[in-house]
Short mmCIF file of C-alpha atoms and ligand atoms in Angstrom, two decimals:
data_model
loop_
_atom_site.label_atom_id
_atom_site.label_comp_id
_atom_site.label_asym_id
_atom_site.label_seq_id
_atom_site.Cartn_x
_atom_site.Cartn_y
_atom_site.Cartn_z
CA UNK A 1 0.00 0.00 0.00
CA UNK A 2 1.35 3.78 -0.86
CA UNK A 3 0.90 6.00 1.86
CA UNK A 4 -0.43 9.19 2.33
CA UNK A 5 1.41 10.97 4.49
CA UNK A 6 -0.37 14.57 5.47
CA UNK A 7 -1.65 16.38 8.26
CA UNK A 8 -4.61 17.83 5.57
CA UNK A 9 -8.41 16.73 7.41
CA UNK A 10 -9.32 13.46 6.91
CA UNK A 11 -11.71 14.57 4.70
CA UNK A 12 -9.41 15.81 2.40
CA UNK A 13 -7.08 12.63 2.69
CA UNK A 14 -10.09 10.77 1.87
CA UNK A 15 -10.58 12.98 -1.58
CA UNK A 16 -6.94 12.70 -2.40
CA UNK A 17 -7.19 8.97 -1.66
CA UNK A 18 -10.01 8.61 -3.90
CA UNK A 19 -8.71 10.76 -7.05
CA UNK A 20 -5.13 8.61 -6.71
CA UNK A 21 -7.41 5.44 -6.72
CA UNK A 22 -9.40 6.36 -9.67
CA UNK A 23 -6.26 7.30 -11.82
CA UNK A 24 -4.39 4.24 -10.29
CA UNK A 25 -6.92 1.27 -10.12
CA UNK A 26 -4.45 -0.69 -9.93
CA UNK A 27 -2.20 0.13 -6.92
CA UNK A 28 -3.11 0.71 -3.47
CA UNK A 29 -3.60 3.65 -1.54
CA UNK A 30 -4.43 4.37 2.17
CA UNK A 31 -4.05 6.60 5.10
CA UNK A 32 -0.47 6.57 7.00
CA UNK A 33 -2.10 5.86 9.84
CA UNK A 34 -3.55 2.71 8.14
CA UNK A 35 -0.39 1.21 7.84
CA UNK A 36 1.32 -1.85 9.91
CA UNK A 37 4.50 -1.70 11.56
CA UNK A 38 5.86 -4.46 8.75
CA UNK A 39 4.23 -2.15 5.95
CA UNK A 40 6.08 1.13 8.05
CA UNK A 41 9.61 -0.60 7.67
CA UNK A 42 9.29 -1.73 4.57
CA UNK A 43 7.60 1.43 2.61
CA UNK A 44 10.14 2.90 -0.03
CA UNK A 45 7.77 5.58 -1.44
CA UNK A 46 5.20 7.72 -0.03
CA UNK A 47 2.91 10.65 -1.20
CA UNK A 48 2.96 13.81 1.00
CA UNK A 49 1.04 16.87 1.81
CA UNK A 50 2.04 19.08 4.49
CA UNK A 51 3.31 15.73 6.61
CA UNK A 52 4.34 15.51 9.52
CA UNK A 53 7.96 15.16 9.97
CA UNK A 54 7.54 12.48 12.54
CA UNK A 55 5.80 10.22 11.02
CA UNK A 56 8.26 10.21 7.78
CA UNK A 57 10.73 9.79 10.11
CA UNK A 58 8.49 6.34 10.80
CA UNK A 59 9.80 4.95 7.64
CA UNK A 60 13.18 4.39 7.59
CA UNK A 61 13.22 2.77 4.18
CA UNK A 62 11.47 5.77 2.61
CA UNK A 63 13.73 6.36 -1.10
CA UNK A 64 11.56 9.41 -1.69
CA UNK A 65 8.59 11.29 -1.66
CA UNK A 66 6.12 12.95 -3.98
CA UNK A 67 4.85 16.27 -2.73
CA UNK A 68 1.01 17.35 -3.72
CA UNK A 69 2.53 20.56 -3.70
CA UNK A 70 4.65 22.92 -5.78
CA UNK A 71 6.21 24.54 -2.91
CA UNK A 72 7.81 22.49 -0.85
CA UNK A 73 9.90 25.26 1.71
CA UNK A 74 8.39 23.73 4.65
CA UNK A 75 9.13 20.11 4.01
CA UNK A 76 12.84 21.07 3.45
CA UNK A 77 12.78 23.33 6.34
CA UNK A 78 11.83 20.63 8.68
CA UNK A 79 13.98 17.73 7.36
CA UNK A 80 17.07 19.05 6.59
CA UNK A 81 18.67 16.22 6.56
CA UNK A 82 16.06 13.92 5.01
CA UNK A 83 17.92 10.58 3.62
CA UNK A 84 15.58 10.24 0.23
CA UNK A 85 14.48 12.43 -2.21
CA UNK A 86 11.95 15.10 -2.25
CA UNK A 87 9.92 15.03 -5.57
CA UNK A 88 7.47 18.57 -5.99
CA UNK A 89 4.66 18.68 -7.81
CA UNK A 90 5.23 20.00 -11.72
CA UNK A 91 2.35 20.38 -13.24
CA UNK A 92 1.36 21.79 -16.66
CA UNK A 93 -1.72 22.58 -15.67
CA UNK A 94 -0.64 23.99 -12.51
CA UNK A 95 1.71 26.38 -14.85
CA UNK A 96 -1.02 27.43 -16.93
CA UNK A 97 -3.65 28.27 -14.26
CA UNK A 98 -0.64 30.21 -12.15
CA UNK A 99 0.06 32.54 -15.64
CA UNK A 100 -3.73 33.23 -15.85
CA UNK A 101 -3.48 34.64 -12.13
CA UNK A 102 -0.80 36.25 -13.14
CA UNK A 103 -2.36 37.72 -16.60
CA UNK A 104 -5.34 38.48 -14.59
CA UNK A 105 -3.94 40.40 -12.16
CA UNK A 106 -1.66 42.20 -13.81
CA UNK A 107 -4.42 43.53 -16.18
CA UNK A 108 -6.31 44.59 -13.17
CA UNK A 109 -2.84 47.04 -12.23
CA UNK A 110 -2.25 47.95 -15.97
CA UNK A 111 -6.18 49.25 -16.37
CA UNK A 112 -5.87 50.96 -13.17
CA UNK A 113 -8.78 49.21 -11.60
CA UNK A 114 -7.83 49.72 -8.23
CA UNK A 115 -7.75 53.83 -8.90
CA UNK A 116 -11.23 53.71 -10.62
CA UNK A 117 -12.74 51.73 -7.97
CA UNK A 118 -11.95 54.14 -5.37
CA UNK A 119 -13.02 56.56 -7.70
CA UNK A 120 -16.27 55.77 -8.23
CA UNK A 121 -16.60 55.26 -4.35
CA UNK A 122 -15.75 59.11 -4.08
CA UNK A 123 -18.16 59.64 -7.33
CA UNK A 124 -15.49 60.93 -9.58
CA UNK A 125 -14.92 61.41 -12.90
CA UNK A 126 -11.38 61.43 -14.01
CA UNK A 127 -10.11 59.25 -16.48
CA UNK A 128 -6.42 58.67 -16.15
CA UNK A 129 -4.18 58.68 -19.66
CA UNK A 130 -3.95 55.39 -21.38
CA UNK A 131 -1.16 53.15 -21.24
CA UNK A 132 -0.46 50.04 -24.06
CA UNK A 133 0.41 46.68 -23.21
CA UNK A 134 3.46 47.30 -24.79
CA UNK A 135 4.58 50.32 -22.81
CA UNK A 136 4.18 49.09 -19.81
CA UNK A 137 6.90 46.61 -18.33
CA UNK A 138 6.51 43.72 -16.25
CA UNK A 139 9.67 42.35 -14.60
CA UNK A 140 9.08 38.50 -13.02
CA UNK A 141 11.11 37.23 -10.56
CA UNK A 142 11.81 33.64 -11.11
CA UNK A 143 11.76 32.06 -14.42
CA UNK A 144 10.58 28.28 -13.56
CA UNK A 145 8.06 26.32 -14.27
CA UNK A 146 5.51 29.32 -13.29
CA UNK A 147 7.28 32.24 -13.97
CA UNK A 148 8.17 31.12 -17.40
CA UNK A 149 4.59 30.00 -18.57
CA UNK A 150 3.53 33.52 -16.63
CA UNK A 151 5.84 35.44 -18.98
CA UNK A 152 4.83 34.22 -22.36
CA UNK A 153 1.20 34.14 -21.33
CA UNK A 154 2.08 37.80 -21.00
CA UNK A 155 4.25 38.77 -24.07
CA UNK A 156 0.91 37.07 -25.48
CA UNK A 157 -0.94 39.57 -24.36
CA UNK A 158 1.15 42.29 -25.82
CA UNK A 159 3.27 43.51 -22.54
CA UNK A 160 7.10 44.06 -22.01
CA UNK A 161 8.33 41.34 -20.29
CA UNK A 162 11.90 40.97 -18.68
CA UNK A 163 12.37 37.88 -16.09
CA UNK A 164 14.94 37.31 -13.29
CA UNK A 165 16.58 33.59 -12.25
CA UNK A 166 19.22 32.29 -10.58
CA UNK A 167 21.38 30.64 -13.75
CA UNK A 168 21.21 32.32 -17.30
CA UNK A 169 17.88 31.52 -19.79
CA UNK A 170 16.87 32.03 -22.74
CA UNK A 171 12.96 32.69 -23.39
CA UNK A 172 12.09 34.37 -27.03
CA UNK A 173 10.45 37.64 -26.13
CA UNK A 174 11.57 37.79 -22.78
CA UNK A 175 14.53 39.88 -21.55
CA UNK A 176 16.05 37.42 -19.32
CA UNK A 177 18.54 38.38 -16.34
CA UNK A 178 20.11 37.17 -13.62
CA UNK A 179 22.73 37.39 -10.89
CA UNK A 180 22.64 40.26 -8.35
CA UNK A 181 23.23 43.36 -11.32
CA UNK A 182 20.52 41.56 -13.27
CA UNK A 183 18.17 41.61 -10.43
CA UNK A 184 19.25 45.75 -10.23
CA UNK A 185 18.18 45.77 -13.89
CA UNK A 186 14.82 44.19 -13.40
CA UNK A 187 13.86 46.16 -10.33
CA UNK A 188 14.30 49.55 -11.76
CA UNK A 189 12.58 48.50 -15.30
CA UNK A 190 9.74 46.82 -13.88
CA UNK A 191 6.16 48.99 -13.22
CA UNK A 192 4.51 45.15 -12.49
CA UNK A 193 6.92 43.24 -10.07
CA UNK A 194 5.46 40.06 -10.26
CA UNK A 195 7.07 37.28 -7.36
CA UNK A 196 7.53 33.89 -8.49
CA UNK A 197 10.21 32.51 -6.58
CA UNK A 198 10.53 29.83 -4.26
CA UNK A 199 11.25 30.80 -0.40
CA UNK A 200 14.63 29.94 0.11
CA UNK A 201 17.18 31.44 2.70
CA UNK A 202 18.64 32.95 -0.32
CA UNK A 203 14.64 35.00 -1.06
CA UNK A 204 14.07 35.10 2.30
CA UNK A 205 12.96 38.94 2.32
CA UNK A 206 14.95 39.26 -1.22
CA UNK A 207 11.95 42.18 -1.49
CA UNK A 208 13.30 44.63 1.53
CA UNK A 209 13.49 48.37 1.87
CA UNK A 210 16.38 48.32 -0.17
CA UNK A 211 15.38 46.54 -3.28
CA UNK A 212 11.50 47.87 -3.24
CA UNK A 213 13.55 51.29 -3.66
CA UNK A 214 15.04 50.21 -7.29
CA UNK A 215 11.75 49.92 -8.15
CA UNK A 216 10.12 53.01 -10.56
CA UNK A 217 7.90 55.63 -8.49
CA UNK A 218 4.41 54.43 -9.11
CA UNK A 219 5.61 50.55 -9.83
CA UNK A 220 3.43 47.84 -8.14
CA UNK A 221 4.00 44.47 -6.87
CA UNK A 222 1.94 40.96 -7.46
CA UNK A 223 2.55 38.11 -4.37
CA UNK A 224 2.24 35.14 -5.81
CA UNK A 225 5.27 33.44 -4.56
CA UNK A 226 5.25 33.19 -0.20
CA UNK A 227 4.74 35.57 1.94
CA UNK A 228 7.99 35.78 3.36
CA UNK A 229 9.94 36.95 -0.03
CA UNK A 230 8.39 39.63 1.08
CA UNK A 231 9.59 42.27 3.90
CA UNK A 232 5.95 43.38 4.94
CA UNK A 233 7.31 46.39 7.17
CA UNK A 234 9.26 47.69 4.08
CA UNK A 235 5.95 46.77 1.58
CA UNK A 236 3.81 48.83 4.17
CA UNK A 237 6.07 52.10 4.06
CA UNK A 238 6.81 52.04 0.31
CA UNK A 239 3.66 52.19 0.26
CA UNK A 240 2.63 55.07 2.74
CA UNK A 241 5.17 56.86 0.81
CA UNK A 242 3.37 56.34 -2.64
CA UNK A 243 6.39 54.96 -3.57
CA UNK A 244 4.25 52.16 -4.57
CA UNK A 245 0.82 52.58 -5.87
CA UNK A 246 -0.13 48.66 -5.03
CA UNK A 247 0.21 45.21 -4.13
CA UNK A 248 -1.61 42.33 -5.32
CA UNK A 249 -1.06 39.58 -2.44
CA UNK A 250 -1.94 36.14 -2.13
CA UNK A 251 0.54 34.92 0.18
CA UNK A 252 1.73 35.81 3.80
CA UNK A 253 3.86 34.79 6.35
CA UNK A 254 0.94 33.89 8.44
CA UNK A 255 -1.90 32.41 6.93
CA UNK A 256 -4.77 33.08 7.32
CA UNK A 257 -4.09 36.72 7.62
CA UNK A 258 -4.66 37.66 11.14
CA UNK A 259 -7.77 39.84 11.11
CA UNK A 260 -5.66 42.74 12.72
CA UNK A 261 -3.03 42.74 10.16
CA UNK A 262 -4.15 46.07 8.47
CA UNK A 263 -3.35 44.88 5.20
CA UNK A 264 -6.95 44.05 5.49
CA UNK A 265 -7.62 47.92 5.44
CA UNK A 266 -5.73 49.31 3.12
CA UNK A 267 -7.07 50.61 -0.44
CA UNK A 268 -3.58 50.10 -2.48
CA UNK A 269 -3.86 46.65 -0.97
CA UNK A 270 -5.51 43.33 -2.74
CA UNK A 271 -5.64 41.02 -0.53
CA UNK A 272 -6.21 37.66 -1.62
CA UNK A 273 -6.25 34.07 0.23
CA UNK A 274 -3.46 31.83 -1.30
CA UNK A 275 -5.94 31.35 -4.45
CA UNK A 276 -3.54 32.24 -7.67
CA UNK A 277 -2.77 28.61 -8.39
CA UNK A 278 -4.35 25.92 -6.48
CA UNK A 279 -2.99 22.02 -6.95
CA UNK A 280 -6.00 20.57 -8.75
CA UNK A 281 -6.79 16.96 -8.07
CA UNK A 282 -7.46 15.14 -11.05
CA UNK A 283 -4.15 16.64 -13.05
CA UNK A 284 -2.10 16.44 -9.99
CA UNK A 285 -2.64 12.77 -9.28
CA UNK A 286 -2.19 12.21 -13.30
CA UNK A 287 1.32 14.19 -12.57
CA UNK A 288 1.61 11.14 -9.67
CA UNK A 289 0.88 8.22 -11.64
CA UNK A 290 3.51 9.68 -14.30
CA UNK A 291 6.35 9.95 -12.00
CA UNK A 292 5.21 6.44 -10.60
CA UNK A 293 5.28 4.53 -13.79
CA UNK A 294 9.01 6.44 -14.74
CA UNK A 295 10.00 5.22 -11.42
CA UNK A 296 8.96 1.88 -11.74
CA UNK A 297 9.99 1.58 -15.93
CA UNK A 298 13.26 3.20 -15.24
CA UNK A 299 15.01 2.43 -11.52
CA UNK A 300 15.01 6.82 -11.22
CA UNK A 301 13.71 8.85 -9.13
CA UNK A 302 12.47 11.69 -10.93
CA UNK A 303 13.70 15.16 -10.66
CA UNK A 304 13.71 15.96 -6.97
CA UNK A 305 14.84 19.18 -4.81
CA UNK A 306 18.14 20.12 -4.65
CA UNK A 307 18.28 20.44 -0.44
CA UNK A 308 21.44 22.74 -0.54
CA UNK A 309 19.48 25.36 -3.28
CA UNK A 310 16.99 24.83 -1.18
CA UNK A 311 14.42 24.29 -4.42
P1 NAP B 401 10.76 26.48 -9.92
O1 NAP B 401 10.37 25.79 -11.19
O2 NAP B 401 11.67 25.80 -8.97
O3 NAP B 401 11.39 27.89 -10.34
C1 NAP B 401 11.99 28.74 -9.44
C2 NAP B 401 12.62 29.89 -10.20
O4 NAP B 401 13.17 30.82 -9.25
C3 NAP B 401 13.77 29.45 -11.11
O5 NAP B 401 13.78 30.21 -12.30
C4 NAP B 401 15.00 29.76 -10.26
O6 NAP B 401 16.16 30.05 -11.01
C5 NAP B 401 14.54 31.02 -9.56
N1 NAP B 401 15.31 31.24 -8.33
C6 NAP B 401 15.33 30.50 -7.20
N2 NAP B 401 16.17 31.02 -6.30
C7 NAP B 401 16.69 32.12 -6.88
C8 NAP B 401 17.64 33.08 -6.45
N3 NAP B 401 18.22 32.99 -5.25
N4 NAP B 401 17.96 34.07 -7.30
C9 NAP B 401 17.41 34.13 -8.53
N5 NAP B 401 16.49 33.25 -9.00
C10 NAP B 401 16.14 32.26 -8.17
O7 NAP B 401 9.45 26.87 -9.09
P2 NAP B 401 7.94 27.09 -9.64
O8 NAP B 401 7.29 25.79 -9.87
O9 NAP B 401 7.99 28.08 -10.74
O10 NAP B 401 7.26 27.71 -8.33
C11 NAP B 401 7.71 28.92 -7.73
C12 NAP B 401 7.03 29.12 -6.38
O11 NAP B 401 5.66 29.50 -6.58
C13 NAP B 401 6.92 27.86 -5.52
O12 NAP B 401 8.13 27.62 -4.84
C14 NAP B 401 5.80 28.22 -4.58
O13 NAP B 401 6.32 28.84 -3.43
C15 NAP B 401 4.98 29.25 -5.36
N6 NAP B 401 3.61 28.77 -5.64
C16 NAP B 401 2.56 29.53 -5.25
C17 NAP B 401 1.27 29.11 -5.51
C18 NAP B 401 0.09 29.95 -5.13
O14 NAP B 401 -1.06 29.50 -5.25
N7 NAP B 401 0.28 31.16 -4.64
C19 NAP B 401 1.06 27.90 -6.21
C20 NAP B 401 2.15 27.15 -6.59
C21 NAP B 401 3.42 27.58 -6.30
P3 NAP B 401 16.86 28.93 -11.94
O15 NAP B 401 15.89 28.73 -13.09
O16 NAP B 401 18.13 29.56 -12.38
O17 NAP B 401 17.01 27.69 -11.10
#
């Protein structure tokens, strides 16, 4: 039987269970807690969402694991020192619902819908001067599986797109940078910052007083990465300072977002809760039964987490 290892309700177990049944009739699935202390020593492979540590630690013949999840900063957090391989979720579909957020959203800053709709709840009529697609410049950081499906779904659309990762890329259309100048470069070209990064100790607050400053007067910021990229003190006084007109957040460092945080309040703030690209079921557990039947065809372990990048 293949585990599922996850502190999720056991409601939602039981959903998961059933989705990785109905794509995989034939293999077994159950609960972790389900299995025997024979099956517990013996298990090599194990599906996980949000587990808990200790009870991975309850199979010591664990090779690896396959997340439900793209992000997987908590997982490598807690087991540092985890003796098999971490396995994310990468998911097409995941990719293209994540660069329709992103599309979405960054429509919603490039027609100035935040500025009408406050606007119209002061009754007033003053159109703002129009801005193309092509003018205005969106700067992503991180260039993977999201943030490179985000930035063609936006030179689509007709907007300037430049992109920021850790090695050097090539994407047609996309001015691609990286290393700490190239980051520089991005900042103060970008009137959409849009986050796509993972949350490593190398992004942990990467967006600070000092790097929200390289940004253009005016510029604002989409969240889509976690919360913590983000320096929220520094967010909240570039933004009392107008220095940035708004953010569009869907992650925090706390979540939910304590009802007293006054991001709640503000009007140059979106606040939204973790929603830009949810793991969907049926495509994720076809992602599973992929990685599964390489495993089992080929001896590998598919592409897992690099612990020391921490991603
Ligand atoms: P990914 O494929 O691993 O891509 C990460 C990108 O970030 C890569 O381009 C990488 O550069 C770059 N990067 C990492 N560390 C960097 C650094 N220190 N400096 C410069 N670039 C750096 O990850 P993904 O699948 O696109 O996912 C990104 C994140 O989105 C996830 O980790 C998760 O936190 C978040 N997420 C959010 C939601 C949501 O609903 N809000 C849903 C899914 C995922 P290289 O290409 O050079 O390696």
């Amino acid at each position: 039987m293949i585990p599922l290892v996850s502190t999720l309700t056991v409601e939602e177990q039981q959903a998961w269970l059933a989705s990785l049944s109905k794509q995989m009739p034939e293999r077994s699935f159950g609960l972790f807690s389900e299995l025997s202390q024979t099956q517990k020593s013996t298990c090599e492979f194990a599906i996980v969402a949000n587990p808990d540590p200790n009870d991975l630690a309850d199979l010591p013949k664990l090779k690896w694991v396959q997340s439900l999840w793209a992000g997987v900063e908590r997982m490598i957090a807690e087991l540092p020192e985890a003796s098999f391989k971490i396995v994310r979720l990468v998911d097409p579909h995941l990719a293209e619902t994540m660069s329709e957020a992103v599309l979405a959203w960054t429509l919603f800053l490039h027609r100035d819908m935040p500025y009408y709709a406050r606007q119209q709840s002061q009754a007033t009529w003053q159109p703002r001067p129009m801005v193309r697609a092509c003018e205005r410049r969106v700067g992503i950081l991180g260039l993977g599986e999201l943030g490179k499906a985000s930035a063609l779904r936006l030179v689509e659309n007709g907007f300037s797109v430049s992109g920021w990762s850790r090695q050097a890329k090539q994407i047609s259309d996309v001015t691609c940078l990286h290393g700490e100048q190239g980051m520089q470069q991005l900042l103060e070209s970008s009137d959409i910052l849009v986050c796509l990064l993972p949350l490593t100790t190398a992004t942990h607050f990467l967006l600070n007083e000092q790097t929200l400053s390289l940004l253009p007067a005016g510029a604002s910021l989409i969240n889509f990465a976690r919360g913590a990229v983000v320096d929220d003190s520094a967010l909240k006084s570039k933004l009392d300072q107008g220095h940035l007109s708004h953010a569009v957040l869907d992650v925090f460092q706390q979540e939910p977002l304590a009802s007293d945080n006054d991001y709640w309040q503000r009007h140059n703030v979106t606040v939204l809760p973790h929603i830009s690209a949810p793991t969907h079921r049926g495509s994720a557990c076809q992602v599973v039964a992929k990685n599964l039947e390489y495993y089992q065809h080929t001896g590998q372990i598919p592409t897992a987490v690099d612990m020391t990048r921490g991603y």
